[in-house]
PDB file of C-alpha atoms and ligand atoms in Angstrom:
ATOM      1  CA  MET O   1      18.307 177.646 -29.548  1.00  0.00           C
ATOM      2  CA  LYS O   2      17.445 179.163 -32.046  1.00  0.00           C
ATOM      3  CA  ARG O   3      15.849 176.074 -34.002  1.00  0.00           C
ATOM      4  CA  MET O   4      13.976 175.792 -30.888  1.00  0.00           C
ATOM      5  CA  TYR O   5      12.397 179.177 -31.484  1.00  0.00           C
ATOM      6  CA  SER O   6      11.526 178.582 -34.867  1.00  0.00           C
ATOM      7  CA  LEU O   7       9.774 175.316 -34.267  1.00  0.00           C
ATOM      8  CA  ILE O   8       7.573 176.954 -31.487  1.00  0.00           C
ATOM      9  CA  ALA O   9       6.925 179.429 -34.039  1.00  0.00           C
ATOM     10  CA  VAL O  10       5.716 177.232 -36.710  1.00  0.00           C
ATOM     11  CA  ILE O  11       3.686 175.695 -34.052  1.00  0.00           C
ATOM     12  CA  ALA O  12       2.223 178.234 -32.938  1.00  0.00           C
ATOM     13  CA  LEU O  13       1.498 179.466 -36.963  1.00  0.00           C
ATOM     14  CA  VAL O  14      -0.254 176.117 -37.243  1.00  0.00           C
ATOM     15  CA  SER O  15      -2.387 176.136 -34.484  1.00  0.00           C
ATOM     16  CA  ILE O  16      -3.406 179.668 -35.111  1.00  0.00           C
ATOM     17  CA  THR O  17      -4.258 178.851 -39.111  1.00  0.00           C
ATOM     18  CA  ALA O  18      -6.003 175.431 -37.654  1.00  0.00           C
ATOM     19  CA  MET O  19      -8.221 177.710 -35.237  1.00  0.00           C
ATOM     20  CA  LEU O  20      -9.222 179.874 -37.860  1.00  0.00           C
ATOM     21  CA  LEU O  21      -9.824 177.149 -40.518  1.00  0.00           C
ATOM     22  CA  LEU O  22     -12.021 175.337 -37.826  1.00  0.00           C
ATOM     23  CA  THR O  23     -13.945 178.117 -36.305  1.00  0.00           C
ATOM     24  CA  PRO O  24     -16.365 178.907 -39.134  1.00  0.00           C
ATOM     25  CA  SER O  25     -16.461 175.325 -40.566  1.00  0.00           C
ATOM     26  CA  ASN O  26     -17.832 174.667 -36.944  1.00  0.00           C
ATOM     27  CA  ALA O  27     -20.200 177.494 -36.837  1.00  0.00           C
ATOM     28  CA  SER O  28     -21.810 176.761 -40.076  1.00  0.00           C
ATOM     29  CA  SER O  29     -22.343 172.994 -39.236  1.00  0.00           C
ATOM     30  CA  GLN O  30     -24.323 174.075 -36.130  1.00  0.00           C
ATOM     31  CA  ALA O  31     -26.396 176.372 -38.008  1.00  0.00           C
ATOM     32  CA  LYS O  32     -26.988 173.685 -40.231  1.00  0.00           C
ATOM     33  CA  SER O  33     -27.966 171.020 -37.649  1.00  0.00           C
ATOM     34  CA  ALA O  34     -30.553 173.795 -36.292  1.00  0.00           C
ATOM     35  CA  ALA O  35     -32.201 174.081 -39.647  1.00  0.00           C
ATOM     36  CA  VAL O  36     -32.371 170.330 -39.919  1.00  0.00           C
ATOM     37  CA  LYS O  37     -34.455 170.287 -36.670  1.00  0.00           C
ATOM     38  CA  GLY O  38     -36.924 172.389 -38.101  1.00  0.00           C
ATOM     39  CA  PHE O  39     -38.514 176.030 -38.715  1.00  0.00           C
ATOM     40  CA  VAL O  40     -39.181 178.694 -36.392  1.00  0.00           C
ATOM     41  CA  ILE O  41     -42.786 180.091 -37.042  1.00  0.00           C
ATOM     42  CA  PRO O  42     -42.405 183.804 -38.572  1.00  0.00           C
ATOM     43  CA  ASP O  43     -43.892 186.604 -36.949  1.00  0.00           C
ATOM     44  CA  SER O  44     -46.175 187.403 -39.633  1.00  0.00           C
ATOM     45  CA  ILE O  45     -47.511 183.647 -39.320  1.00  0.00           C
ATOM     46  CA  ASN O  46     -47.893 184.133 -35.371  1.00  0.00           C
ATOM     47  CA  LYS O  47     -49.665 187.204 -35.616  1.00  0.00           C
ATOM     48  CA  ILE O  48     -52.435 185.136 -37.757  1.00  0.00           C
ATOM     49  CA  ALA O  49     -52.280 182.192 -35.672  1.00  0.00           C
ATOM     50  CA  GLN O  50     -52.485 184.195 -32.334  1.00  0.00           C
ATOM     51  CA  LYS O  51     -55.756 185.701 -33.687  1.00  0.00           C
ATOM     52  CA  SER O  52     -57.345 182.927 -35.692  1.00  0.00           C
ATOM     53  CA  CYS O  53     -55.997 179.485 -34.505  1.00  0.00           C
ATOM     54  CA  ILE O  54     -54.340 179.283 -31.096  1.00  0.00           C
ATOM     55  CA  ALA O  55     -57.904 179.068 -29.177  1.00  0.00           C
ATOM     56  CA  CYS O  56     -57.958 175.613 -30.399  1.00  0.00           C
ATOM     57  CA  HIS O  57     -54.521 174.593 -31.499  1.00  0.00           C
ATOM     58  CA  ALA O  58     -52.288 175.292 -28.808  1.00  0.00           C
ATOM     59  CA  GLU O  59     -52.094 174.296 -24.999  1.00  0.00           C
ATOM     60  CA  GLY O  60     -55.461 174.404 -23.567  1.00  0.00           C
ATOM     61  CA  GLY O  61     -57.395 174.067 -26.673  1.00  0.00           C
ATOM     62  CA  LYS O  62     -59.599 171.454 -28.213  1.00  0.00           C
ATOM     63  CA  ALA O  63     -58.245 168.079 -27.986  1.00  0.00           C
ATOM     64  CA  MET O  64     -59.319 167.238 -31.723  1.00  0.00           C
ATOM     65  CA  ALA O  65     -57.800 170.176 -32.970  1.00  0.00           C
ATOM     66  CA  LEU O  66     -54.567 169.408 -31.165  1.00  0.00           C
ATOM     67  CA  ALA O  67     -54.254 166.007 -32.641  1.00  0.00           C
ATOM     68  CA  HIS O  68     -53.912 167.555 -35.973  1.00  0.00           C
ATOM     69  CA  VAL O  69     -51.847 170.824 -35.265  1.00  0.00           C
ATOM     70  CA  ASN O  70     -50.491 171.668 -31.842  1.00  0.00           C
ATOM     71  CA  LEU O  71     -48.757 175.010 -31.952  1.00  0.00           C
ATOM     72  CA  SER O  72     -47.611 175.161 -28.478  1.00  0.00           C
ATOM     73  CA  LYS O  73     -45.467 171.288 -29.587  1.00  0.00           C
ATOM     74  CA  TRP O  74     -44.321 172.777 -33.176  1.00  0.00           C
ATOM     75  CA  ASP O  75     -40.707 172.912 -31.786  1.00  0.00           C
ATOM     76  CA  THR O  76     -40.869 168.975 -31.187  1.00  0.00           C
ATOM     77  CA  TYR O  77     -42.201 168.027 -34.597  1.00  0.00           C
ATOM     78  CA  THR O  78     -39.517 167.128 -37.388  1.00  0.00           C
ATOM     79  CA  ALA O  79     -39.012 169.431 -40.363  1.00  0.00           C
ATOM     80  CA  ASP O  80     -40.651 166.884 -42.470  1.00  0.00           C
ATOM     81  CA  LYS O  81     -44.214 166.735 -40.296  1.00  0.00           C
ATOM     82  CA  GLN O  82     -44.002 170.953 -40.151  1.00  0.00           C
ATOM     83  CA  ILE O  83     -43.725 171.000 -43.851  1.00  0.00           C
ATOM     84  CA  SER O  84     -46.699 168.895 -43.927  1.00  0.00           C
ATOM     85  CA  LYS O  85     -48.851 170.494 -41.328  1.00  0.00           C
ATOM     86  CA  ALA O  86     -47.766 173.959 -42.948  1.00  0.00           C
ATOM     87  CA  ALA O  87     -49.151 172.549 -46.269  1.00  0.00           C
ATOM     88  CA  ASP O  88     -52.517 171.734 -44.582  1.00  0.00           C
ATOM     89  CA  MET O  89     -52.884 174.863 -42.896  1.00  0.00           C
ATOM     90  CA  CYS O  90     -52.607 176.419 -45.851  1.00  0.00           C
ATOM     91  CA  LYS O  91     -55.278 174.104 -47.451  1.00  0.00           C
ATOM     92  CA  GLN O  92     -57.431 174.536 -44.537  1.00  0.00           C
ATOM     93  CA  VAL O  93     -57.305 178.354 -44.605  1.00  0.00           C
ATOM     94  CA  THR O  94     -57.394 178.455 -48.421  1.00  0.00           C
ATOM     95  CA  LYS O  95     -60.448 176.172 -48.406  1.00  0.00           C
ATOM     96  CA  GLY O  96     -62.054 178.638 -45.566  1.00  0.00           C
ATOM     97  CA  ALA O  97     -62.362 175.349 -43.394  1.00  0.00           C
ATOM     98  CA  MET O  98     -60.163 176.715 -40.673  1.00  0.00           C
ATOM     99  CA  PRO O  99     -61.098 178.517 -38.395  1.00  0.00           C
ATOM    100  CA  PRO O 100     -64.232 176.554 -38.337  1.00  0.00           C
ATOM    101  CA  LYS O 101     -67.623 178.179 -39.118  1.00  0.00           C
ATOM    102  CA  GLY O 102     -68.990 178.248 -35.909  1.00  0.00           C
ATOM    103  CA  PHE O 103     -65.806 180.252 -34.454  1.00  0.00           C
ATOM    104  CA  LYS O 104     -66.219 182.610 -37.280  1.00  0.00           C
ATOM    105  CA  ALA O 105     -69.325 183.414 -36.790  1.00  0.00           C
ATOM    106  CA  SER O 106     -68.531 184.163 -32.964  1.00  0.00           C
ATOM    107  CA  HIS O 107     -65.326 185.766 -33.879  1.00  0.00           C
ATOM    108  CA  PRO O 108     -65.784 187.598 -37.263  1.00  0.00           C
ATOM    109  CA  ASP O 109     -62.111 189.410 -36.809  1.00  0.00           C
ATOM    110  CA  ALA O 110     -60.707 185.668 -36.727  1.00  0.00           C
ATOM    111  CA  VAL O 111     -61.552 185.356 -40.399  1.00  0.00           C
ATOM    112  CA  LEU O 112     -58.539 185.147 -42.221  1.00  0.00           C
ATOM    113  CA  THR O 113     -58.409 188.029 -45.336  1.00  0.00           C
ATOM    114  CA  GLU O 114     -57.294 187.077 -48.628  1.00  0.00           C
ATOM    115  CA  LYS O 115     -53.989 188.540 -47.789  1.00  0.00           C
ATOM    116  CA  GLN O 116     -53.434 186.712 -44.766  1.00  0.00           C
ATOM    117  CA  VAL O 117     -54.354 183.311 -46.581  1.00  0.00           C
ATOM    118  CA  LYS O 118     -51.854 184.378 -49.270  1.00  0.00           C
ATOM    119  CA  THR O 119     -49.164 184.984 -46.349  1.00  0.00           C
ATOM    120  CA  PHE O 120     -49.771 181.585 -44.859  1.00  0.00           C
ATOM    121  CA  CYS O 121     -49.583 179.823 -48.159  1.00  0.00           C
ATOM    122  CA  THR O 122     -46.485 181.713 -49.330  1.00  0.00           C
ATOM    123  CA  TRP O 123     -44.904 180.599 -45.775  1.00  0.00           C
ATOM    124  CA  ALA O 124     -45.983 176.864 -46.146  1.00  0.00           C
ATOM    125  CA  ASN O 125     -44.688 177.021 -49.629  1.00  0.00           C
ATOM    126  CA  SER O 126     -41.394 178.212 -48.918  1.00  0.00           C
ATOM    127  CA  LEU O 127     -40.660 175.403 -46.611  1.00  0.00           C
ATOM    128  CA  LYS O 128     -40.760 172.800 -49.063  1.00  0.00           C
TER     129      LYS O 128
HETATM  130  C1  HEC H   1     -62.552 176.677 -32.895  1.00  0.00           C
HETATM  131  C2  HEC H   1     -61.634 175.837 -32.817  1.00  0.00           C
HETATM  132  C3  HEC H   1     -60.450 175.846 -33.904  1.00  0.00           C
HETATM  133  C4  HEC H   1     -59.767 176.930 -34.634  1.00  0.00           C
HETATM  134  C5  HEC H   1     -59.932 178.654 -34.058  1.00  0.00           C
HETATM  135  C6  HEC H   1     -58.782 176.319 -35.741  1.00  0.00           C
HETATM  136  N1  HEC H   1     -59.158 175.281 -35.637  1.00  0.00           N
HETATM  137 FE1  HEC H   1     -57.943 174.002 -36.984  1.00  0.00          FE
HETATM  138  N2  HEC H   1     -59.120 172.335 -36.238  1.00  0.00           N
HETATM  139  C7  HEC H   1     -60.165 172.288 -35.443  1.00  0.00           C
HETATM  140  C8  HEC H   1     -60.682 170.981 -35.498  1.00  0.00           C
HETATM  141  C9  HEC H   1     -61.799 170.647 -34.097  1.00  0.00           C
HETATM  142  C10 HEC H   1     -60.201 170.347 -35.854  1.00  0.00           C
HETATM  143  C11 HEC H   1     -60.235 168.607 -36.315  1.00  0.00           C
HETATM  144  C12 HEC H   1     -61.169 168.366 -37.321  1.00  0.00           C
HETATM  145  C13 HEC H   1     -61.381 167.233 -37.645  1.00  0.00           C
HETATM  146  O1  HEC H   1     -60.863 166.208 -36.812  1.00  0.00           O
HETATM  147  O2  HEC H   1     -62.524 167.061 -38.358  1.00  0.00           O
HETATM  148  C14 HEC H   1     -59.065 170.928 -36.768  1.00  0.00           C
HETATM  149  C15 HEC H   1     -57.947 170.514 -37.586  1.00  0.00           C
HETATM  150  C16 HEC H   1     -57.656 171.552 -38.531  1.00  0.00           C
HETATM  151  C17 HEC H   1     -56.103 171.161 -39.106  1.00  0.00           C
HETATM  152  C18 HEC H   1     -56.260 169.482 -39.881  1.00  0.00           C
HETATM  153  C19 HEC H   1     -57.244 169.174 -41.108  1.00  0.00           C
HETATM  154  C20 HEC H   1     -57.540 167.971 -41.870  1.00  0.00           C
HETATM  155  O3  HEC H   1     -58.078 167.088 -41.726  1.00  0.00           O
HETATM  156  O4  HEC H   1     -56.156 167.374 -42.040  1.00  0.00           O
HETATM  157  C21 HEC H   1     -55.804 172.043 -39.609  1.00  0.00           C
HETATM  158  C22 HEC H   1     -54.548 171.839 -40.971  1.00  0.00           C
HETATM  159  C23 HEC H   1     -55.956 173.161 -39.223  1.00  0.00           C
HETATM  160  N3  HEC H   1     -57.338 173.024 -38.128  1.00  0.00           N
HETATM  161  C24 HEC H   1     -55.553 174.309 -39.180  1.00  0.00           C
HETATM  162  C25 HEC H   1     -56.339 175.420 -38.761  1.00  0.00           C
HETATM  163  C26 HEC H   1     -55.514 176.779 -38.946  1.00  0.00           C
HETATM  164  C27 HEC H   1     -54.691 176.716 -39.692  1.00  0.00           C
HETATM  165  C28 HEC H   1     -56.545 177.787 -38.042  1.00  0.00           C
HETATM  166  C29 HEC H   1     -56.142 179.311 -38.025  1.00  0.00           C
HETATM  167  C30 HEC H   1     -56.298 180.053 -38.919  1.00  0.00           C
HETATM  168  C31 HEC H   1     -57.379 176.841 -37.420  1.00  0.00           C
HETATM  169  N4  HEC H   1     -57.080 175.524 -37.767  1.00  0.00           N
HETATM  170  C32 HEC H   1     -58.476 177.436 -36.184  1.00  0.00           C
HETATM  171  C33 HEC H   1     -60.560 173.374 -34.357  1.00  0.00           C
HETATM  172  C34 HEC H   1     -60.204 174.827 -34.887  1.00  0.00           C
END
């Protein structure tokens, strides 16, 4: 009987140790697979995009613009695609090509400041 108790104790100890060992590694592998799926657009970029980009680059926007970047579908892009789109977005705002001239004329507050361009590119470069 005594042997039986110690056997149970050993089994219990082994299971608890296994649980302790497995839980954290499971949690971190889940975090990793989430990161592989893609990047979440941070608030700092979202704020700029809301004002300057989504009129054309989100659901209900312009087909030509959506073909390049659809921010409503950002989550469905692979991480690689997000990296290259973000780099392209940085390029376009740096050149001053986006938002387009006409939009800037009718929405002067949508023109990106130098600081906002920097914010965009710092984010884009951080994904690489
Ligand atoms: C008034 C509508 C409009 C707004 C606002 C706008 N875009 Fe665009 N964007 C377009 C259109 C239209 C195209 C497609 C141009 C083409 O095919 O020549 C485009 C293309 C692009 C492309 C792809 C360019 C290429 O040739 O690879 C990027 C990147 C882009 N926009 C980023 C942005 C970003 C970032 C913002 C906000 C800062 C923005 N756009 C705001 C209309 C807009």
